[in-house]
Short mmCIF file of C-alpha atoms in Angstrom, two decimals:
data_model
loop_
_atom_site.label_atom_id
_atom_site.label_comp_id
_atom_site.label_asym_id
_atom_site.label_seq_id
_atom_site.Cartn_x
_atom_site.Cartn_y
_atom_site.Cartn_z
CA MET F 1 -79.42 13.37 6.56
CA SER F 2 -79.72 15.05 3.49
CA THR F 3 -79.40 13.32 -0.22
CA LEU F 4 -75.90 12.10 -1.15
CA GLU F 5 -74.32 14.22 -3.98
CA GLN F 6 -71.09 13.48 -5.89
CA ILE F 7 -68.81 16.52 -5.68
CA THR F 8 -65.48 15.13 -7.75
CA ASP F 9 -65.65 13.64 -10.99
CA PRO F 10 -64.38 9.79 -10.96
CA LEU F 11 -60.51 11.18 -10.51
CA CYS F 12 -59.03 8.01 -8.10
CA TYR F 13 -58.00 4.79 -8.87
CA HIS F 14 -57.76 4.30 -5.13
CA GLY F 15 -59.22 6.75 -3.31
CA GLU F 16 -58.38 6.59 0.03
CA GLY F 17 -57.62 8.75 3.49
CA PRO F 18 -60.10 11.62 3.67
CA VAL F 19 -59.28 14.28 6.35
CA TRP F 20 -60.62 17.89 6.85
CA SER F 21 -58.17 20.19 8.00
CA ASP F 22 -58.53 24.30 8.14
CA SER F 23 -54.63 24.04 7.89
CA TRP F 24 -54.93 23.10 4.29
CA GLY F 25 -57.81 24.77 3.78
CA GLY F 26 -60.58 21.71 3.34
CA LEU F 27 -60.70 18.03 2.30
CA ARG F 28 -57.60 16.38 1.46
CA TRP F 29 -57.32 12.96 0.30
CA VAL F 30 -54.76 10.23 -1.61
CA ASP F 31 -54.72 8.69 -5.10
CA MET F 32 -53.33 5.80 -2.76
CA LEU F 33 -51.71 3.97 -5.92
CA ALA F 34 -50.61 6.81 -8.22
CA GLY F 35 -48.66 8.17 -4.85
CA ASP F 36 -50.90 11.21 -5.19
CA LEU F 37 -52.13 13.43 -2.38
CA LEU F 38 -55.46 15.71 -3.87
CA THR F 39 -56.85 18.92 -1.80
CA LEU F 40 -59.84 19.99 -2.74
CA ARG F 41 -59.98 23.94 -3.66
CA ALA F 42 -62.82 26.43 -2.85
CA ASP F 43 -63.76 27.25 -6.24
CA GLY F 44 -64.05 23.40 -6.49
CA THR F 45 -60.88 22.47 -8.34
CA VAL F 46 -58.55 20.05 -6.91
CA ASP F 47 -55.55 19.52 -7.41
CA ARG F 48 -52.74 16.81 -7.43
CA LEU F 49 -48.78 16.74 -5.80
CA ASN F 50 -46.87 13.08 -6.18
CA VAL F 51 -45.25 12.28 -3.42
CA GLY F 52 -44.15 8.77 -4.37
CA LYS F 53 -44.95 5.39 -5.22
CA VAL F 54 -47.34 5.11 -2.34
CA ALA F 55 -49.42 8.02 -0.92
CA ALA F 56 -51.47 5.93 2.05
CA PHE F 57 -52.57 8.26 4.18
CA VAL F 58 -52.46 11.76 5.74
CA ARG F 59 -52.82 14.04 8.70
CA PRO F 60 -51.92 17.53 9.68
CA ARG F 61 -49.30 18.65 11.73
CA THR F 62 -49.42 20.33 15.05
CA GLY F 63 -46.88 22.85 14.08
CA GLY F 64 -48.03 23.28 10.16
CA GLY F 65 -47.45 21.12 7.10
CA TYR F 66 -48.18 17.73 6.95
CA VAL F 67 -47.06 13.85 7.46
CA VAL F 68 -48.09 11.99 4.45
CA ALA F 69 -47.21 8.04 4.79
CA THR F 70 -45.30 6.97 1.97
CA GLU F 71 -44.54 3.34 0.56
CA ARG F 72 -42.64 2.12 3.38
CA GLY F 73 -42.17 4.64 5.64
CA ILE F 74 -43.41 8.23 6.62
CA ALA F 75 -43.03 11.75 5.42
CA LEU F 76 -42.91 15.17 7.02
CA ALA F 77 -43.93 18.15 5.02
CA GLU F 78 -43.45 21.94 6.69
CA GLY F 79 -45.99 23.23 5.15
CA PRO F 80 -49.57 23.11 3.81
CA ASP F 81 -48.46 22.64 -0.02
CA GLU F 82 -45.20 21.74 -0.14
CA ALA F 83 -43.10 18.85 -1.19
CA PRO F 84 -42.67 17.00 2.03
CA ALA F 85 -38.85 15.90 2.48
CA SER F 86 -37.49 12.16 1.97
CA PRO F 87 -39.62 9.77 3.63
CA ARG F 88 -38.00 7.53 6.95
CA GLU F 89 -38.53 4.16 5.69
CA LEU F 90 -40.17 1.80 8.42
CA TRP F 91 -39.44 -1.76 7.05
CA SER F 92 -37.12 -2.36 4.47
CA ASP F 93 -39.65 -5.48 2.54
CA PRO F 94 -41.02 -4.82 -0.90
CA GLY F 95 -43.82 -6.84 -0.15
CA VAL F 96 -45.15 -4.39 2.14
CA ARG F 97 -46.76 -1.19 2.34
CA MET F 98 -47.99 1.54 3.60
CA ASN F 99 -51.84 1.02 3.90
CA GLU F 100 -54.13 3.35 6.68
CA GLY F 101 -53.29 5.36 9.80
CA GLY F 102 -54.41 8.21 12.18
CA CYS F 103 -53.67 9.59 15.65
CA ASP F 104 -54.27 9.81 18.55
CA PRO F 105 -55.08 12.82 21.40
CA ALA F 106 -51.65 12.63 22.40
CA GLY F 107 -50.19 13.19 18.82
CA ASN F 108 -48.91 9.80 18.07
CA LEU F 109 -48.87 8.66 14.57
CA TYR F 110 -50.32 5.10 14.19
CA ALA F 111 -49.39 4.07 10.86
CA GLY F 112 -50.05 0.32 9.45
CA SER F 113 -49.39 -2.39 6.96
CA MET F 114 -50.50 -4.87 4.47
CA PRO F 115 -48.78 -6.72 2.30
CA TYR F 116 -48.98 -6.60 -1.45
CA ASP F 117 -50.48 -10.35 -1.58
CA LYS F 118 -52.33 -10.41 1.15
CA THR F 119 -50.30 -13.18 3.30
CA PRO F 120 -52.23 -13.16 6.66
CA GLY F 121 -50.61 -11.82 9.56
CA ALA F 122 -47.77 -10.35 7.51
CA ALA F 123 -48.44 -6.94 8.30
CA LYS F 124 -48.10 -4.63 11.55
CA LEU F 125 -49.59 -1.67 12.84
CA TYR F 126 -46.64 0.95 14.05
CA ARG F 127 -47.20 3.68 16.36
CA ILE F 128 -44.56 7.22 15.86
CA THR F 129 -44.40 8.85 18.62
CA PRO F 130 -43.76 12.90 18.37
CA ALA F 131 -40.25 12.24 18.82
CA GLY F 132 -39.92 9.92 16.33
CA ASP F 133 -39.58 6.58 18.53
CA VAL F 134 -40.83 3.78 16.29
CA SER F 135 -42.98 1.08 18.02
CA VAL F 136 -44.98 -2.15 17.15
CA VAL F 137 -48.59 -1.64 19.09
CA LEU F 138 -50.33 -4.93 16.48
CA PRO F 139 -47.46 -7.25 15.00
CA SER F 140 -49.59 -9.28 13.46
CA VAL F 141 -52.21 -8.21 11.13
CA THR F 142 -52.99 -8.79 7.50
CA THR F 143 -54.60 -5.29 6.15
CA SER F 144 -54.34 -2.65 8.91
CA ASN F 145 -56.95 0.35 7.95
CA GLY F 146 -58.60 2.84 9.77
CA ILE F 147 -57.84 4.06 13.00
CA ASP F 148 -60.18 6.59 15.37
CA PHE F 149 -60.41 7.30 18.79
CA SER F 150 -63.52 8.40 21.29
CA PRO F 151 -64.00 11.69 22.31
CA ASP F 152 -62.67 11.16 25.99
CA GLY F 153 -59.06 9.25 24.19
CA THR F 154 -60.57 6.57 26.00
CA ARG F 155 -61.79 3.78 23.18
CA ALA F 156 -59.52 3.81 19.79
CA TYR F 157 -61.71 1.68 16.97
CA TYR F 158 -59.49 -0.43 14.09
CA ASN F 159 -60.11 -2.25 11.18
CA ASP F 160 -57.90 -4.87 10.42
CA THR F 161 -60.04 -5.47 7.18
CA GLN F 162 -59.15 -8.97 6.56
CA THR F 163 -61.09 -10.36 9.82
CA GLY F 164 -64.86 -9.04 8.30
CA GLY F 165 -64.95 -7.33 11.49
CA THR F 166 -64.87 -3.85 13.50
CA ASP F 167 -62.64 -3.98 16.83
CA VAL F 168 -62.13 -1.62 20.05
CA PHE F 169 -59.38 -1.29 22.31
CA ASP F 170 -59.70 0.47 25.67
CA VAL F 171 -56.83 3.33 25.46
CA VAL F 172 -55.01 2.58 29.32
CA ASP F 173 -52.44 5.30 30.20
CA GLY F 174 -52.28 5.69 26.68
CA GLU F 175 -51.92 2.01 25.47
CA LEU F 176 -53.98 0.07 23.58
CA THR F 177 -55.24 -2.78 25.44
CA ASN F 178 -58.66 -5.06 26.09
CA ARG F 179 -58.50 -5.53 22.04
CA ARG F 180 -62.55 -6.82 21.17
CA LEU F 181 -65.10 -6.92 19.01
CA PHE F 182 -67.19 -3.90 18.25
CA HIS F 183 -69.26 -4.93 15.64
CA HIS F 184 -69.24 -7.52 12.15
CA GLY F 185 -69.42 -6.01 8.94
CA ASP F 186 -72.08 -8.31 8.06
CA GLY F 187 -70.29 -9.11 4.69
CA GLY F 188 -69.41 -6.17 3.89
CA ARG F 189 -65.36 -5.46 4.31
CA PRO F 190 -64.66 -2.48 7.22
CA ASP F 191 -61.83 0.02 5.89
CA GLY F 192 -61.99 3.48 6.67
CA LEU F 193 -63.43 5.04 9.62
CA ASN F 194 -64.58 8.27 11.11
CA VAL F 195 -65.30 9.08 14.82
CA ASP F 196 -67.85 12.05 15.61
CA SER F 197 -68.09 14.81 18.16
CA ALA F 198 -70.80 11.99 20.27
CA GLY F 199 -68.49 9.22 19.88
CA ASN F 200 -70.98 7.35 17.15
CA VAL F 201 -68.48 5.71 14.49
CA TRP F 202 -68.31 6.15 10.63
CA VAL F 203 -67.16 2.83 8.90
CA ALA F 204 -66.76 2.37 5.60
CA MET F 205 -68.21 -0.78 4.34
CA ASN F 206 -65.69 -1.47 1.25
CA ARG F 207 -67.22 -4.44 -1.96
CA VAL F 208 -70.96 -3.38 -0.35
CA GLY F 209 -71.29 -0.10 -1.79
CA LYS F 210 -71.93 1.33 1.84
CA VAL F 211 -71.03 3.36 4.85
CA ARG F 212 -72.39 2.47 8.60
CA LEU F 213 -72.71 4.46 11.14
CA TYR F 214 -72.93 2.46 14.99
CA SER F 215 -73.38 4.08 18.31
CA PRO F 216 -70.93 3.98 21.14
CA GLU F 217 -72.77 0.66 22.41
CA ALA F 218 -72.55 -0.68 18.95
CA GLU F 219 -76.25 -0.30 17.70
CA ILE F 220 -76.43 0.75 13.70
CA LEU F 221 -78.11 3.59 13.35
CA THR F 222 -78.05 3.98 10.15
CA GLU F 223 -76.24 3.20 6.36
CA VAL F 224 -75.40 4.95 3.49
CA ASP F 225 -75.78 3.73 -0.01
CA LEU F 226 -73.42 4.94 -2.05
CA PRO F 227 -73.77 3.94 -6.49
CA LEU F 228 -71.30 1.51 -5.96
CA ARG F 229 -68.82 -1.36 -5.17
CA LEU F 230 -65.63 -0.06 -3.41
CA VAL F 231 -66.12 2.69 -0.55
CA THR F 232 -63.11 3.10 1.22
CA ALA F 233 -62.88 5.74 3.64
CA CYS F 234 -65.11 9.07 4.97
CA THR F 235 -64.59 11.63 7.07
CA LEU F 236 -66.61 14.65 9.09
CA GLY F 237 -65.54 18.64 7.69
CA GLY F 238 -67.03 21.52 6.24
CA ALA F 239 -67.79 24.75 7.93
CA ASP F 240 -69.62 23.29 10.87
CA GLY F 241 -68.20 19.76 10.81
CA ARG F 242 -71.31 18.18 9.41
CA ASP F 243 -70.36 17.39 6.16
CA LEU F 244 -69.78 13.52 5.54
CA TYR F 245 -67.00 13.22 2.74
CA ILE F 246 -66.89 9.72 1.68
CA THR F 247 -63.86 8.47 -0.82
CA THR F 248 -64.09 5.75 -3.54
CA SER F 249 -62.29 3.69 -5.81
CA ARG F 250 -62.28 1.22 -8.89
CA GLU F 251 -59.17 -0.72 -7.99
CA ASN F 252 -59.36 -3.91 -10.31
CA LEU F 253 -62.59 -3.75 -11.41
CA GLU F 254 -63.04 -4.69 -14.89
CA ASP F 255 -66.20 -3.50 -14.71
CA PRO F 256 -66.31 -0.30 -12.83
CA GLU F 257 -68.98 2.18 -11.78
CA PRO F 258 -69.32 5.41 -13.89
CA GLN F 259 -68.85 6.90 -10.19
CA ALA F 260 -65.89 4.99 -8.76
CA GLY F 261 -63.15 6.93 -7.96
CA ALA F 262 -65.16 9.84 -7.32
CA VAL F 263 -65.45 12.26 -3.63
CA PHE F 264 -69.23 12.18 -2.34
CA ARG F 265 -71.01 14.04 0.28
CA LEU F 266 -73.71 14.67 2.28
CA ARG F 267 -74.84 16.19 5.75
CA ALA F 268 -74.86 14.31 8.97
CA ASP F 269 -77.06 14.89 12.42
CA VAL F 270 -73.82 14.97 14.19
CA PRO F 271 -70.67 16.85 13.68
CA GLY F 272 -67.09 15.58 13.65
CA LYS F 273 -64.52 16.32 15.75
CA PRO F 274 -61.72 18.14 15.17
CA VAL F 275 -59.30 15.69 13.28
CA LEU F 276 -56.54 14.96 15.90
CA PRO F 277 -52.90 16.35 14.43
CA TYR F 278 -49.46 14.54 14.88
CA ALA F 279 -47.10 16.65 17.12
CA GLY F 280 -44.38 15.26 15.32
#
């Protein structure tokens, strides 16, 4: 892999959820607790769009536009740069907010929550179908974080950060089954994750300043060290899918590193798979 480079200023208080999609021109991510979507333009400038108090994650839609997770629900936009419509709330408890999510190959949206006070088991992982039907997939999680699927759709990888590890499910008839530990975080706090075209799993290790790469057999293939502690999420993109983009944070730090809140990039050996869109 190439040398790590910083590609934005430290723009974010809590940068999260990077996603590459040609539908909006490249890289988009969130400044979560500012409620902003950020888009990196071809000339290196960054646009911001506020969608409310919280912007937890964003995904493209198959018919155009995007879906964004707001504080307690989801909102749909018809165009790539349009503001979304009013959100649909999934719950009313003000002590719980959205945190991270993703889509499966069938176009369902998975949206995970977390309690502001991090009460164990007080959060859920929801599934929203293309028709808008909502169900609870996991009824008792704490900090629902990254979720992504293997290239063949037979596995789902998932981080509930408070467990200290990354879990894997078998996907049977579209359902997540047989949850088990994939790999422990070894002191890191598994945050966002991304599965590449070879089925390898990239996991952001919060608090220890790393991104770790696992093989499908849970072997540690490499680790990427960053010059800061709060590494939040990662995704693959770029013209050939081999640019690894990494978001960072300075949330609750009294002594943040100068680069905390910036986005970083390096070249990966294996390209990513296309982002899975929401079919709703």
